[in-house]
Structures are given as C-alpha cells and as structure tokens.
Short mmCIF file of C-alpha atoms (C1' of nucleotides) in Angstrom, two decimals:
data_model
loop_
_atom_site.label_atom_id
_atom_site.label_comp_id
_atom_site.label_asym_id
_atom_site.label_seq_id
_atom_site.Cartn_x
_atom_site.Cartn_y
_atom_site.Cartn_z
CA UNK J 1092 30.24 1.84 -22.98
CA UNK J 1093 33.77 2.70 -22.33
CA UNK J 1094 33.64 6.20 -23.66
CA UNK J 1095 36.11 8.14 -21.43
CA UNK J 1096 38.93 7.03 -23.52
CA UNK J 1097 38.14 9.82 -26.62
CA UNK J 1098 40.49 11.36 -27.56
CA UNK J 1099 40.48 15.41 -27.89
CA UNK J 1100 39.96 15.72 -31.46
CA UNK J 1101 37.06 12.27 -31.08
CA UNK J 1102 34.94 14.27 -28.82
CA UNK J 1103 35.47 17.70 -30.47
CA UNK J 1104 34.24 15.43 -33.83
CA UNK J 1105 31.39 13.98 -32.39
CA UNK J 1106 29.99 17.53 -30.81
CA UNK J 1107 30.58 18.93 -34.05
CA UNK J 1108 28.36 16.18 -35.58
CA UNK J 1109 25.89 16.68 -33.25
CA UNK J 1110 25.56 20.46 -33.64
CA UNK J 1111 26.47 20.34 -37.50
CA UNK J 1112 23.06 17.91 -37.68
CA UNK J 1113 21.09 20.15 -35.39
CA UNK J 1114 21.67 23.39 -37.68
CA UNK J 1115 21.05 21.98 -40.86
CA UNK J 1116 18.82 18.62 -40.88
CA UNK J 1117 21.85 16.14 -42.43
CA UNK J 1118 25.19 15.45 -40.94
CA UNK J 1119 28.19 16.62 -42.23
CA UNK J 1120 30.65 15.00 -44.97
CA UNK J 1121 34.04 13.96 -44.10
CA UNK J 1122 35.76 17.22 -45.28
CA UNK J 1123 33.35 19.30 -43.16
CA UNK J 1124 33.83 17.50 -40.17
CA UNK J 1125 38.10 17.50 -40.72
CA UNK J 1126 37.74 21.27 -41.38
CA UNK J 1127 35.91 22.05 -38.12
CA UNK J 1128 38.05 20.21 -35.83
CA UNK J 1129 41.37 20.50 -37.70
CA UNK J 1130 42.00 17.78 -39.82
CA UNK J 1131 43.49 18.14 -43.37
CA UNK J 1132 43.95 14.11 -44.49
CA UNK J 1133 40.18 12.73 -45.41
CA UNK J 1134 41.06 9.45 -44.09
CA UNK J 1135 42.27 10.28 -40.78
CA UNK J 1136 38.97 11.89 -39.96
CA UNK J 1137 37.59 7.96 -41.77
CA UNK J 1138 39.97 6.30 -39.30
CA UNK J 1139 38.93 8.44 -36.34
CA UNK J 1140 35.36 7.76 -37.57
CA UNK J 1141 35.20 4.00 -37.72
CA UNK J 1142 36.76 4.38 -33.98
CA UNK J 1143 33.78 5.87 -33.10
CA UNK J 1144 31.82 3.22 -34.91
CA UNK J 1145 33.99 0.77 -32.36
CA UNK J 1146 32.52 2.35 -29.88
CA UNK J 1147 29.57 2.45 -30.33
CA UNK J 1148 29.13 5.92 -30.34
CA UNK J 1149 28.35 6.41 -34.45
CA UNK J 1150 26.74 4.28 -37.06
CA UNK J 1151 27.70 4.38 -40.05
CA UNK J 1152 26.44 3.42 -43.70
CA UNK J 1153 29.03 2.56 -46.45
CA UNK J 1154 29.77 4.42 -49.79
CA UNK J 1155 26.74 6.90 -48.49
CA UNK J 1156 27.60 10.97 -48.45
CA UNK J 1157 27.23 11.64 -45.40
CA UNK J 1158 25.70 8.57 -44.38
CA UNK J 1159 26.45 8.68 -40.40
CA UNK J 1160 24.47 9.21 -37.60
CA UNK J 1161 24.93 9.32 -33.52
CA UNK J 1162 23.57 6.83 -31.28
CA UNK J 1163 22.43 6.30 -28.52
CA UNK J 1164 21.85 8.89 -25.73
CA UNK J 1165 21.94 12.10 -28.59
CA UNK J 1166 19.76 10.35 -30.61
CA UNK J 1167 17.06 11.54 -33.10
CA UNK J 1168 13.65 12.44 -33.37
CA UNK J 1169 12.25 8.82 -33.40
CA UNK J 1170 13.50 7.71 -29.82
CA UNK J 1171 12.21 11.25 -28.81
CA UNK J 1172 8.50 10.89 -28.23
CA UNK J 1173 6.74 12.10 -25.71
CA UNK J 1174 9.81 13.63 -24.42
CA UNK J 1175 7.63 16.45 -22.27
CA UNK J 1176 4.80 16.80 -20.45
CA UNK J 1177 2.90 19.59 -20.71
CA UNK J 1178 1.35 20.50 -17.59
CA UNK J 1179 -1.33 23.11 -17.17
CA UNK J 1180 -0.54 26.41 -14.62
CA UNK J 1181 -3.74 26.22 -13.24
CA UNK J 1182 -3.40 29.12 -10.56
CA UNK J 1183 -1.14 30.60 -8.01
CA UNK J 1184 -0.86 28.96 -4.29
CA UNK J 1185 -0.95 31.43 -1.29
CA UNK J 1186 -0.68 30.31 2.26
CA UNK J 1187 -3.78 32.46 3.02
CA UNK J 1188 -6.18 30.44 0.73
CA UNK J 1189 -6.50 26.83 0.35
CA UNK J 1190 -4.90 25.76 -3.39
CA UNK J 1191 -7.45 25.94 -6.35
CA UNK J 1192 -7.68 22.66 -7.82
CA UNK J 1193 -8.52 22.20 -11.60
CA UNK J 1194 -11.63 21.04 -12.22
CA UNK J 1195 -11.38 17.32 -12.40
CA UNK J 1196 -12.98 16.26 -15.85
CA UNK J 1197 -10.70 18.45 -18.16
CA UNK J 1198 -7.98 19.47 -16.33
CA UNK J 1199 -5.87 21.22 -19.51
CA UNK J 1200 -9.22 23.12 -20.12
CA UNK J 1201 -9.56 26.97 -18.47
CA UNK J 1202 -5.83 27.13 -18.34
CA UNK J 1203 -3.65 29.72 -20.68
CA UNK J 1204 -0.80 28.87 -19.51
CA UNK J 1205 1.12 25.52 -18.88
CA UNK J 1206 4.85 24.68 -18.24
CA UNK J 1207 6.80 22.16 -19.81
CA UNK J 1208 8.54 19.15 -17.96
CA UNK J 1209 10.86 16.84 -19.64
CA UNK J 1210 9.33 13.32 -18.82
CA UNK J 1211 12.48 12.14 -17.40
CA UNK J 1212 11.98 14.03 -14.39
CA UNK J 1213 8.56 13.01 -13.18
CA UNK J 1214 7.17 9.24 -12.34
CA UNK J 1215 4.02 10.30 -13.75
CA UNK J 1216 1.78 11.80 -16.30
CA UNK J 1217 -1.55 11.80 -15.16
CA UNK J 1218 -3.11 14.23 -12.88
CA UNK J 1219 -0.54 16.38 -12.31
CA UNK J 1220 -0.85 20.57 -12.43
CA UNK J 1221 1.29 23.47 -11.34
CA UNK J 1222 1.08 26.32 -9.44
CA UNK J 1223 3.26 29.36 -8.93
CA UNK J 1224 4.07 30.20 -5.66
CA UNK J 1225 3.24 33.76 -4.38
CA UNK J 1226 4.81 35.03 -1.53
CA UNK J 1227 7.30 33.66 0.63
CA UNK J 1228 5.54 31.76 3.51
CA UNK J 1229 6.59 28.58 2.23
CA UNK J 1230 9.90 29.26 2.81
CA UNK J 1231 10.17 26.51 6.00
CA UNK J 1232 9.51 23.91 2.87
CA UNK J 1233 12.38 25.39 1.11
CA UNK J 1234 10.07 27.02 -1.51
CA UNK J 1235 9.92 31.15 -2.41
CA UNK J 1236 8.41 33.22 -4.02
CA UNK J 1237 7.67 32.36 -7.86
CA UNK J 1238 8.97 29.05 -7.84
CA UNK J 1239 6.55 26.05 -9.27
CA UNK J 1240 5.19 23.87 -7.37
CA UNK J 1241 3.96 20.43 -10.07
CA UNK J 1242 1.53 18.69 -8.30
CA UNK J 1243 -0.39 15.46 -8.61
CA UNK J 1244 -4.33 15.26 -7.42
CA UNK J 1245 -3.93 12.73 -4.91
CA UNK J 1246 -7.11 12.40 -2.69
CA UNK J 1247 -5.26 9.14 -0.47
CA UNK J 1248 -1.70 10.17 -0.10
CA UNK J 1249 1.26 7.83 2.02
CA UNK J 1250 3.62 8.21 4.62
CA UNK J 1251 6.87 10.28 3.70
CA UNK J 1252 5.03 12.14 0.69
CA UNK J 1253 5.25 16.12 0.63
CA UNK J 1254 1.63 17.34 0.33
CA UNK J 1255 0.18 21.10 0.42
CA UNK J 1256 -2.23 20.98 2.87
CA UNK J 1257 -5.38 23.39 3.87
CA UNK J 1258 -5.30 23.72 7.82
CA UNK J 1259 -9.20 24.76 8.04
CA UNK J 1260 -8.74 25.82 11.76
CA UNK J 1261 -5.32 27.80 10.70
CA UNK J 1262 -7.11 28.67 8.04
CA UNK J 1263 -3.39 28.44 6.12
CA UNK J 1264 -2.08 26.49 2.91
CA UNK J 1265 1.35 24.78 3.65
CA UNK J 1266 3.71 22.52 1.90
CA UNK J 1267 4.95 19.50 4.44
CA UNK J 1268 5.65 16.17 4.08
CA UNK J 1269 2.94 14.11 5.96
CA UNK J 1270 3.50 11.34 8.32
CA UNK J 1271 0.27 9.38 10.01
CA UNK J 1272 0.79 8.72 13.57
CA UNK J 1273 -1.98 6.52 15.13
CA UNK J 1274 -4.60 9.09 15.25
CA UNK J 1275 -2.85 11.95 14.62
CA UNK J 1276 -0.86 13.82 11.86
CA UNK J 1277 2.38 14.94 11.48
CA UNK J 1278 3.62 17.67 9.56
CA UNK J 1279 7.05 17.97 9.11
CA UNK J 1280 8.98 20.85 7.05
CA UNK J 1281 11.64 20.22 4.46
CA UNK J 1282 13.91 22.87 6.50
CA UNK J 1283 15.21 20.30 8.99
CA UNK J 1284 16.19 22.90 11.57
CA UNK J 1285 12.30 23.48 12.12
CA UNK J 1286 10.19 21.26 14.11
CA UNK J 1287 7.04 19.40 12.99
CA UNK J 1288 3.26 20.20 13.41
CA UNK J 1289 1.05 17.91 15.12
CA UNK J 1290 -2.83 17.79 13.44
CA UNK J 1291 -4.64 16.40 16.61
CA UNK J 1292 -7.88 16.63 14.43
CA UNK J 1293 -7.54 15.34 11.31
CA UNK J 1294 -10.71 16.51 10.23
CA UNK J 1295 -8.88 19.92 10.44
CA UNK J 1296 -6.46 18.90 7.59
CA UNK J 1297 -7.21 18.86 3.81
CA UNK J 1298 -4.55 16.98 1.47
CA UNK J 1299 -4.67 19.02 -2.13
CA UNK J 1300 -2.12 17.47 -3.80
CA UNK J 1301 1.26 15.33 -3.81
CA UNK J 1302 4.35 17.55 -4.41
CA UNK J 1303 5.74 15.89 -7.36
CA UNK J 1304 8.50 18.73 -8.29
CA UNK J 1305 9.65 22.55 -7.47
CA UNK J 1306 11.17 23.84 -10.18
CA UNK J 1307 12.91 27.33 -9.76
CA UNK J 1308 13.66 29.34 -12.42
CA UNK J 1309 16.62 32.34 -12.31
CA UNK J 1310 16.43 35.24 -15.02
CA UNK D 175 -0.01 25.36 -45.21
CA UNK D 176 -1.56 25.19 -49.13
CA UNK D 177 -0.56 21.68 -49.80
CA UNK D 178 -3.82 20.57 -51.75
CA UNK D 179 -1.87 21.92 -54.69
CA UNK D 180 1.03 19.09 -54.37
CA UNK D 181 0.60 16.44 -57.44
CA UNK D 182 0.68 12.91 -56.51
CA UNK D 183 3.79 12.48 -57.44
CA UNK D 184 4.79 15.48 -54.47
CA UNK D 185 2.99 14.21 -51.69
CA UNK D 186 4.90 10.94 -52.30
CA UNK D 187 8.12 12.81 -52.40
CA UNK D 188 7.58 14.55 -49.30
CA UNK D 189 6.49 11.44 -47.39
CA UNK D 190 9.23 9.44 -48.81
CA UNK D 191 11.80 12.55 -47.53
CA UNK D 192 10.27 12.29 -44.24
CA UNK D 193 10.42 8.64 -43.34
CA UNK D 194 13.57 8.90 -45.09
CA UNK D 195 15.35 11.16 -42.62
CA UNK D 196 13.40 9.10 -39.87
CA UNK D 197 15.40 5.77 -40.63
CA UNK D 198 18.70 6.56 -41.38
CA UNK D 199 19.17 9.60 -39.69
CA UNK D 200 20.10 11.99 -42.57
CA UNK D 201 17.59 12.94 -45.49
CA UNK D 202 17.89 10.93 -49.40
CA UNK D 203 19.79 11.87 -52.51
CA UNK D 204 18.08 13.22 -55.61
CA UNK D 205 18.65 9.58 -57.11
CA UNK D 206 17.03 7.45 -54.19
CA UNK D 207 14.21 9.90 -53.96
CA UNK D 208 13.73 9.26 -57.60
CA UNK D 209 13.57 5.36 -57.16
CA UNK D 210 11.23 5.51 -54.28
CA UNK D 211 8.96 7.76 -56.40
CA UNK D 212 9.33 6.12 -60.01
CA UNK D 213 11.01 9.17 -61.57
CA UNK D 214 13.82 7.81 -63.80
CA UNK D 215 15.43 11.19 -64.81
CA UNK D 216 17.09 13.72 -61.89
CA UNK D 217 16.17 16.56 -63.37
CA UNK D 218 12.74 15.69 -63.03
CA UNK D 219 13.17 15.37 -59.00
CA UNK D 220 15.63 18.62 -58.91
CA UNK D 221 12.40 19.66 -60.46
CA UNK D 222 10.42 18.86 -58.75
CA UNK D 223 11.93 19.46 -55.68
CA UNK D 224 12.48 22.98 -56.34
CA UNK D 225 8.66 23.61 -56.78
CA UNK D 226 8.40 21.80 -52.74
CA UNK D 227 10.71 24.96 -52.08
CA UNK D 228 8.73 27.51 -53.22
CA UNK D 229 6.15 26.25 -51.38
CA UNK D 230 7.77 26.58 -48.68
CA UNK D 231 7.35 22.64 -47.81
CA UNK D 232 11.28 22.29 -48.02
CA UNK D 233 14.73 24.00 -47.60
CA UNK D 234 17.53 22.96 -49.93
CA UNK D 235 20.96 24.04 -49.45
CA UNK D 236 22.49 24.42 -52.94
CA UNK D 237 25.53 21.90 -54.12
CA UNK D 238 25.21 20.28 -51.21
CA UNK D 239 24.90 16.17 -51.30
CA UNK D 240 21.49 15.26 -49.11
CA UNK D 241 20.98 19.10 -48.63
CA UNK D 242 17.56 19.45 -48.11
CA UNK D 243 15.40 19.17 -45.06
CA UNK D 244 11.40 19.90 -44.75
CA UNK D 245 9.97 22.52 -43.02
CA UNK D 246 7.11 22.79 -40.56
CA UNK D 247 5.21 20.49 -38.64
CA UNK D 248 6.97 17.37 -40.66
CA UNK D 249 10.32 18.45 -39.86
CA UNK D 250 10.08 16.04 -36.91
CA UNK D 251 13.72 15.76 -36.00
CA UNK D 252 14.37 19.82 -35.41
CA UNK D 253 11.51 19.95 -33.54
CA UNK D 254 11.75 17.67 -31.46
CA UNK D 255 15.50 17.84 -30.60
CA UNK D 256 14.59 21.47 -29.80
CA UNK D 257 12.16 20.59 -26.60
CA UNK D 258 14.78 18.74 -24.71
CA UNK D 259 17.75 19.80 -23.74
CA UNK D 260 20.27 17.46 -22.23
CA UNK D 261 22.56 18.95 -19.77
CA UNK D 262 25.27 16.55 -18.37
CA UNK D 263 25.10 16.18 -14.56
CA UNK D 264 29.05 16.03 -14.10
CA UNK D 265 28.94 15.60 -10.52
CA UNK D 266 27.92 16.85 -6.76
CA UNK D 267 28.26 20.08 -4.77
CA UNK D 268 29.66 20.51 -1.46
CA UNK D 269 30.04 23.62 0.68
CA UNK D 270 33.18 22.34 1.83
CA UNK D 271 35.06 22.02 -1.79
CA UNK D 272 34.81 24.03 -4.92
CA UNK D 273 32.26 23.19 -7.90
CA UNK D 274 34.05 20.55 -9.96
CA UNK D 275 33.73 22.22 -13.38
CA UNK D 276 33.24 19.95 -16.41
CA UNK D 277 36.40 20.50 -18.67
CA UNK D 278 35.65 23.18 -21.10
CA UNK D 279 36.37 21.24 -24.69
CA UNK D 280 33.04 18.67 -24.86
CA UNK D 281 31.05 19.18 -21.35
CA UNK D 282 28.72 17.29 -23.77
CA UNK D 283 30.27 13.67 -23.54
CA UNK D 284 31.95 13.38 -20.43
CA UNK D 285 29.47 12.96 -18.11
CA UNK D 286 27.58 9.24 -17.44
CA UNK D 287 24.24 10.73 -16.22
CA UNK D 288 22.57 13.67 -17.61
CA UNK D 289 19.25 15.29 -16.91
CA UNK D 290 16.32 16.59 -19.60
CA UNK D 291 15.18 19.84 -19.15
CA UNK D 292 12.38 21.14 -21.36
CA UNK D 293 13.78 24.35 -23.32
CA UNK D 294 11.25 26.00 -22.94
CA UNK D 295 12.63 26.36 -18.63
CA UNK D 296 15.82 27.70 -20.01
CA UNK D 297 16.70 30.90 -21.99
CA UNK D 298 20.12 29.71 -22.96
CA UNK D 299 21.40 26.37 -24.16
CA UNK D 300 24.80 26.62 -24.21
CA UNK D 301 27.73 26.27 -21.60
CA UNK D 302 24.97 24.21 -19.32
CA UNK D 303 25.89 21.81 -16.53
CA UNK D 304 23.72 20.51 -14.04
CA UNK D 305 25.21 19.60 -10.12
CA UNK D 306 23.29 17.49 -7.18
CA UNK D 307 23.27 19.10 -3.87
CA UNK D 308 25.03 17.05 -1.40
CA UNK D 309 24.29 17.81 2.01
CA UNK D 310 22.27 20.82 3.87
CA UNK D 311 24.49 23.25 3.45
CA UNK D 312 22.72 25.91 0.75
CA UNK D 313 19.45 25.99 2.41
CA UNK D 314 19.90 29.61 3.38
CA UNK D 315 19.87 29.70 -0.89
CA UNK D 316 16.67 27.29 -0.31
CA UNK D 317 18.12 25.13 -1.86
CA UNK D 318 18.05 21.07 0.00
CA UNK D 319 19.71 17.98 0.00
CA UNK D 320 19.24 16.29 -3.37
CA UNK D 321 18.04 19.54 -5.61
CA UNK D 322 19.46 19.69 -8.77
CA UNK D 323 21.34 23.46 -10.03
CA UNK D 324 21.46 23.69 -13.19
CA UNK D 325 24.73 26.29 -14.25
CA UNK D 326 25.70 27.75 -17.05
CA UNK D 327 29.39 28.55 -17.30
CA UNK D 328 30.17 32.13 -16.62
CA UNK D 329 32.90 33.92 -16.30
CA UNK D 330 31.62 37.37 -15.89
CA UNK D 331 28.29 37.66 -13.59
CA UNK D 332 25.79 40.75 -13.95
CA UNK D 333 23.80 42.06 -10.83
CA UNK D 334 21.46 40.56 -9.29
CA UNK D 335 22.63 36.65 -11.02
CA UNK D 336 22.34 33.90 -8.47
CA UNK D 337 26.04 32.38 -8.86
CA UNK D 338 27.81 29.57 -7.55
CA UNK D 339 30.84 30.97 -5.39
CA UNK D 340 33.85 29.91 -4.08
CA UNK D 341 35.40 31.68 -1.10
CA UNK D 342 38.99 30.88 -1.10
CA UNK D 343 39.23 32.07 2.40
CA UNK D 344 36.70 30.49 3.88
CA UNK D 345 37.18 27.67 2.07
CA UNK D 346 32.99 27.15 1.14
CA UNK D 347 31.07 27.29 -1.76
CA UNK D 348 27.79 28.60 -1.66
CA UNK D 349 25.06 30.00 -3.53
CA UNK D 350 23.95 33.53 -3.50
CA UNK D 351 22.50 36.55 -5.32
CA UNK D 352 25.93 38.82 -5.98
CA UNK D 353 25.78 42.16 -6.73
CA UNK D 354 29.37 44.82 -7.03
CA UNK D 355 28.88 47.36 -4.62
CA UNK D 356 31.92 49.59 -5.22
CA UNK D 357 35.39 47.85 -4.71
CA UNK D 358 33.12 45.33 -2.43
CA UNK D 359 31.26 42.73 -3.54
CA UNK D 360 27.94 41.86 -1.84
CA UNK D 361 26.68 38.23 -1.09
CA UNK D 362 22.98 37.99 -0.90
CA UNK D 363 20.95 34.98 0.38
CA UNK D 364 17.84 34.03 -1.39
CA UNK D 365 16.09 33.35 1.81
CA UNK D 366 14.76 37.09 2.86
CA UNK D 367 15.25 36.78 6.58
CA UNK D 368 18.85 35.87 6.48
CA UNK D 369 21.67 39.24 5.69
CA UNK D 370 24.05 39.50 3.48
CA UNK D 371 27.85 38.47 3.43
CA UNK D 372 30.10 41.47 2.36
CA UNK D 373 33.22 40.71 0.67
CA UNK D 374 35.88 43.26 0.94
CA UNK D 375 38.29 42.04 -1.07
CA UNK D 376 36.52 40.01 -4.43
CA UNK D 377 40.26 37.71 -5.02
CA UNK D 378 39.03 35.74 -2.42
CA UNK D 379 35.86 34.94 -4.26
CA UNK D 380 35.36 33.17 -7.24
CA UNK D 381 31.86 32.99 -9.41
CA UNK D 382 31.80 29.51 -10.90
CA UNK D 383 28.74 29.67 -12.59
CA UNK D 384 25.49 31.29 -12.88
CA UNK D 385 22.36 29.39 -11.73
CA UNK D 386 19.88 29.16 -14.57
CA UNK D 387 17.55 26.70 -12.62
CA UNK D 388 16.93 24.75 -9.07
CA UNK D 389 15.04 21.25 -9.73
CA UNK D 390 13.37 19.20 -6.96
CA UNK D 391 12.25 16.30 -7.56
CA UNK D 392 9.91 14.47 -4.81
CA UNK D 393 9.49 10.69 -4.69
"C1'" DC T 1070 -3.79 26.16 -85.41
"C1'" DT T 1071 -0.44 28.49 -82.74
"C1'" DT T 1072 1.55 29.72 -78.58
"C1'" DG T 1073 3.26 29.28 -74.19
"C1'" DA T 1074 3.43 27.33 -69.63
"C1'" DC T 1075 4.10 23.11 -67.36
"C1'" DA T 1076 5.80 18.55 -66.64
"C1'" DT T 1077 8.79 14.90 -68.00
"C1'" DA T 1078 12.90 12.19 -69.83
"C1'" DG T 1079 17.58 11.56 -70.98
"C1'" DA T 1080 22.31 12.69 -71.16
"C1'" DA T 1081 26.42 14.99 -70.05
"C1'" DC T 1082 29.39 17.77 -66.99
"C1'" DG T 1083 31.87 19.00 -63.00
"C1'" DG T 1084 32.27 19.10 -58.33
"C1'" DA T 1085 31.62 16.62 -53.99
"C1'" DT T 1086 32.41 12.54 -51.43
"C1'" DG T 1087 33.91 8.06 -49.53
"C1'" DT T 1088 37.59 4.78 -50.07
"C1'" DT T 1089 42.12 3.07 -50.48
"C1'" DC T 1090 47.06 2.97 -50.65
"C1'" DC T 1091 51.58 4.61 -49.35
"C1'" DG T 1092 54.79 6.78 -46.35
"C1'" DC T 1093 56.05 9.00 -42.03
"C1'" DT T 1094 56.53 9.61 -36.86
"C1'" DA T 1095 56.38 8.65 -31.91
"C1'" DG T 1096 56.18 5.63 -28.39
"C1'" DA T 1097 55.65 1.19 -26.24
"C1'" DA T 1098 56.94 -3.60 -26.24
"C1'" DT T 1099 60.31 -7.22 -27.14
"C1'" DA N 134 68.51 -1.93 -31.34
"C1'" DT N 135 64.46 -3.87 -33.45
"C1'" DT N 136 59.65 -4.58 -34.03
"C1'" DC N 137 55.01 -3.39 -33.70
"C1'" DT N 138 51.19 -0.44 -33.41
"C1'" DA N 139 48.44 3.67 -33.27
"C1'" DG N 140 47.87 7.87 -35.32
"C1'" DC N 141 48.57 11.17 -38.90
"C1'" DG N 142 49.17 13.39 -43.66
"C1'" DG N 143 48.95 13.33 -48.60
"C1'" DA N 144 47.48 11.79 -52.91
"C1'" DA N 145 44.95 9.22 -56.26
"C1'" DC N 146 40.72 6.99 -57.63
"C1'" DA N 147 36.08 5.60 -58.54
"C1'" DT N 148 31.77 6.82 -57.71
"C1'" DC N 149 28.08 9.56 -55.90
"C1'" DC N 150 25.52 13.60 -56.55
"C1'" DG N 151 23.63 18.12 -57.86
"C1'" DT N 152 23.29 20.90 -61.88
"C1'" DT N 153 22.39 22.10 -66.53
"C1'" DC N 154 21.07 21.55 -71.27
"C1'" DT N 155 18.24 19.65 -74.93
"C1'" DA N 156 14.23 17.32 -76.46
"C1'" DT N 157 9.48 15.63 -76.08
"C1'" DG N 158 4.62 15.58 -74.79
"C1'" DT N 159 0.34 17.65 -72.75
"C1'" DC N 160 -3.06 20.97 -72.36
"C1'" DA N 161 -5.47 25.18 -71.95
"C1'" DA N 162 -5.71 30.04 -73.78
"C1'" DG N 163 -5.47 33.03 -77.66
#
DNA sequence: CTTGACATAGAACGGATGTTCCGCTAGAAT
DNA sequence: ATTCTAGCGGAACATCCGTTCTATGTCAAG
C-alpha cells in the first residue's frame, strides 16, 4: 500500500470519516466531509475521494448517499471478531506464597473480575489467567507492584520461557525465565545486571505457569 | 428488551437494518428497506420505523439520508469498534535521542504497524501512540528491552504522571514519575530502591508524553 | 352501528446528495 | 514560451431521500 503519499487534507478526510462513522453509525455525505476539513467545491472532496478509492484506502458505491466505507486495517465490525480475550483475574501473586492456580475444569468460574487483552497481543487463548502483582519483590524480573502478570497453565514448559516458579525449600514465588542444564535448573532474571539461580534439586522447583504478558497500567 | 411486541413485518426490518449495515458498511434508505421488506409506500416504513424508535430498538437522526442506526446488543459495529483501540506504533525509543513524536495532524495513518489494546486498559483514547523500547536503558523505570509504552500526547503533566522526558543537557530520554517541587522539578524512578534526579532548572527538560501503559509481551 | 386507534398505500413536496461540466492556477516537463 | 497535468472552486443538474398529507381498510370498544 503506498499510503505515505496523502496529502494533508486526504488524511485529515479519511480520520474524519473514520470518527464521523464511529459517532453516528453511517458515514458522512460529501458536504459533511468538505465542511470538516475545509472544502467548499463538492467535487473536489469527489476527486480527493476516488484518490482514496486508488488507493485502496476507501470503497466506494456509486449514486449511493453516503455510500463509502474504509478498508482495510480501520475496518468494521465484521472483520472484528473475537478481537479480545477475556481473561479471568483469578488472584494476586506474592513472593511469600506459591501462585493460586484456577481450578482447572472451569477456569472463568469463581472469578469477579477479569481483564481484557486484545487478541493481537497473545499467541494464545486457552489456559491463560492473570494475576496482580502485590508487592515489589519481583522487581529483579522487571515487574512491581500492581502490574499483571497473564499467564498460561503450562505443566511442561521449554528452554528460554519466563515461568513463576514456587522454590519449596525458599519457600518463595519468583518470576524467571528457566533454562534446563543437564540435571540442574537455571533461573535467570529479566534484569540482566543480576545473576542467575542454580536449582540443584529440581524436585525443589514448581513451574505454575508460562509468563505470557505484563501489562502495566499508569493512572 | 420488550421485543415480543415487534409485528412480523418489524423483526424483518430490524434484521434487514442489521445485515444491512454489516455488508456495505453504512445502514439502508427508507426505500431499500421497503423493498427488502415488501412495503411499497415510504410512509409506511417512516412508519414504521418510528414505532422501532420508541421502542428504543433504533436511533434516527432526523433529515438525515441513511440516518438511523440500532441500538443495543445488535448494534454490532459500535460495539465492537469500541473494545479495540488501535494505537499506531510510530517507532522506537532510545535513551540516547529524543521520542520521535508522530506529527500531530493524523497520528492515525502514518504509522505501518500498530498495536490493539483492549479499551477497557485505557481511560483515554485520544492523542495515543505506542513506542518499542530499544535497548536496556529504562530498566531503572522497569521497563526492558522490547516493552511496548503506550503515550498519550501531553503537553502539560500533573503530579505524580509517569512521563517520557527529554533532558536537553544530558542529552537522554528516560522515563520517570515527575512531580514540581517548587521552581525544581523532581525525577522519580519507578524502581523503589533507586533516588531521584532533581532538576534545577525545568528548560532543560522536556515531558514528551505521559505513559498510559507498559506492555510485555513474552514469546 | 359508531367511534377511534392502528396499520397501510399512494402521491407530492422540498431538501439532501452524488455527478458532471467548465474554468482557473501553479508547477513540472518539453 | 508552450504544453500538460494535478488540484481546486463554482455552478448546474438529475436523482435520491426523508417528510408530510390524504385516503383506505381493519378491528376492538363503546
């Protein structure tokens, strides 16, 4: 799409479109949309339209009031399905307690409240559950106090993957990634200026869940 | 909603309206409604129409050409466009150079890549940009390599807003709580164990946006 | 039976809307 | 200098569209 050649009053047109058909449910007529950005002549705002058309930016339907609609990546309500996942806030994670996992057969079940991810951001939709994070001993993982932590239950987990992890002999939750080495276990923290753990005892180490995505929010 | 009361004629109306609006992208005219539902005369679908308003199944905006939308649950397309918003990712942040700000006219279209964030994460929707993290330099903001910040564009910061700053004389940006303390202006890092930067004079720093939210995605 | 509310049909009116044609200007290409 | 093109403004036109008015039919309540 070679779209970076719009011209001001294009791009101010084709926001206005988009917000003109968010507020009211139908997109505006050709003397709206001149109005708004400026334009007396009817058929220069046509001429600038059917540029759009050319690129691909606007469809249009002939002899139709208002009979245009955006494409592609602001489109409507029918390419829009499933656009978030709603994922259940199942508890709060401390580093004193290992993490309470949902029960397994319903997970949405029990919970109040849930948080909202826009699918584009995660790889998956099944499993997955969030907790807030209390406290700031997570801070080595780059993680404080009140962000969300969306997690997937993953019992078998791989190399590289950032796990929270009950230390029974530390008696501590952490957030790490998790690297198997021969026998042993290595934790390592997302702060690279700290060094990594090493689980001699695997037995000692509990995976709860892969870290799929912190989410911070401010205000 | 009491809809048992809609005639026959009604429900067909509405349904037509609906997949309608669906497939072309803006809702019918009195005329095609008419044709879908076998209703020769307009005044019998202005009519009609008008009784879908008072109960509350439609809005109509008067002497307007297509200017009605429905309400509620069916009004897919509002709904739906409401749960995602897209900010544009317009590019990376350094601490070495100053936040490349999206140009102010249509932050909208610019931008290649862009990110979905569910609204219900966000309190504001406007004046939103979102910037990768290049590098290690924010983690005293805990923020890594590879998060994603979205900003909103702000001119004037409040107390205690995490903000985007550039300081001209140390040529850095960074992120950090700010707060006015006087004729000083006070840095703080998000990460507890770290102290603050004091600013005596606040030309040499300048707020380029206010974070609204810190994304990490894993895997 | 009469009355009145409700639903429908048809026609006409006026404003809204998309389309088209003509002329003008600025700037690049020849 | 001349030509060509993109972009703009204005006006006219045909049609699309919402609104309104009148007339007709149905049906239950009085």
């Amino acid at each position: 799409m070679a779209r970076g050649k719009l011209s001001d009053r294009q791009s101010r047109m084709v926001e206005f479109i988009h917000n003109f058909s968010r507020d009211n449910g139908y997109p505006p007529s050709i003397r709206e949309i001149g109005e708004a950005v400026g334009i007396s002549s009817t058929s220069v705002v046509n001429y600038n339209l059917n540029r759009l058309v050319e690129e691909g930016i606007l469809d249009r339907d002939q002899n139709v009031s208002r009979g245009l609609r955006l494409t592609e990546k602001l489109a409507r309500a029918s390419d829009r399905l499933a656009e978030v996942i709603r994922v259940p806030l199942v508890g709060r994670i401390f580093a004193s307690e290992p993490v309470l996992l949902p029960s397994t057969d319903s997970p949405m079940f029990g919970a109040d409240e849930a948080i909202d991810i826009a699918r584009g951001l995660l790889t998956e939709d099944d499993g997955l559950f969030a907790l807030q994070v209390k406290g700031d001993s997570m801070i080595d993982a780059m993680v404080g106090d009140g962000d969300i932590v969306v997690m997937k239950r993953a019992p078998d987990w791989s190399n590289g993957d950032m796990v929270a992890v009950w230390l029974s002999d530390r008696e501590e939750t952490t957030l790490k990634y998790i690297y198997r080495e021969g026998r042993k276990v290595r934790l390592q923290p997302a702060n690279p200026t700290m060094g990594p753990i090493i689980i001699d005892d695997p037995r000692t180490l509990e995976v709860q869940g892969k870290v799929m995505l912190v989410v911070r929010r401010l205000n």
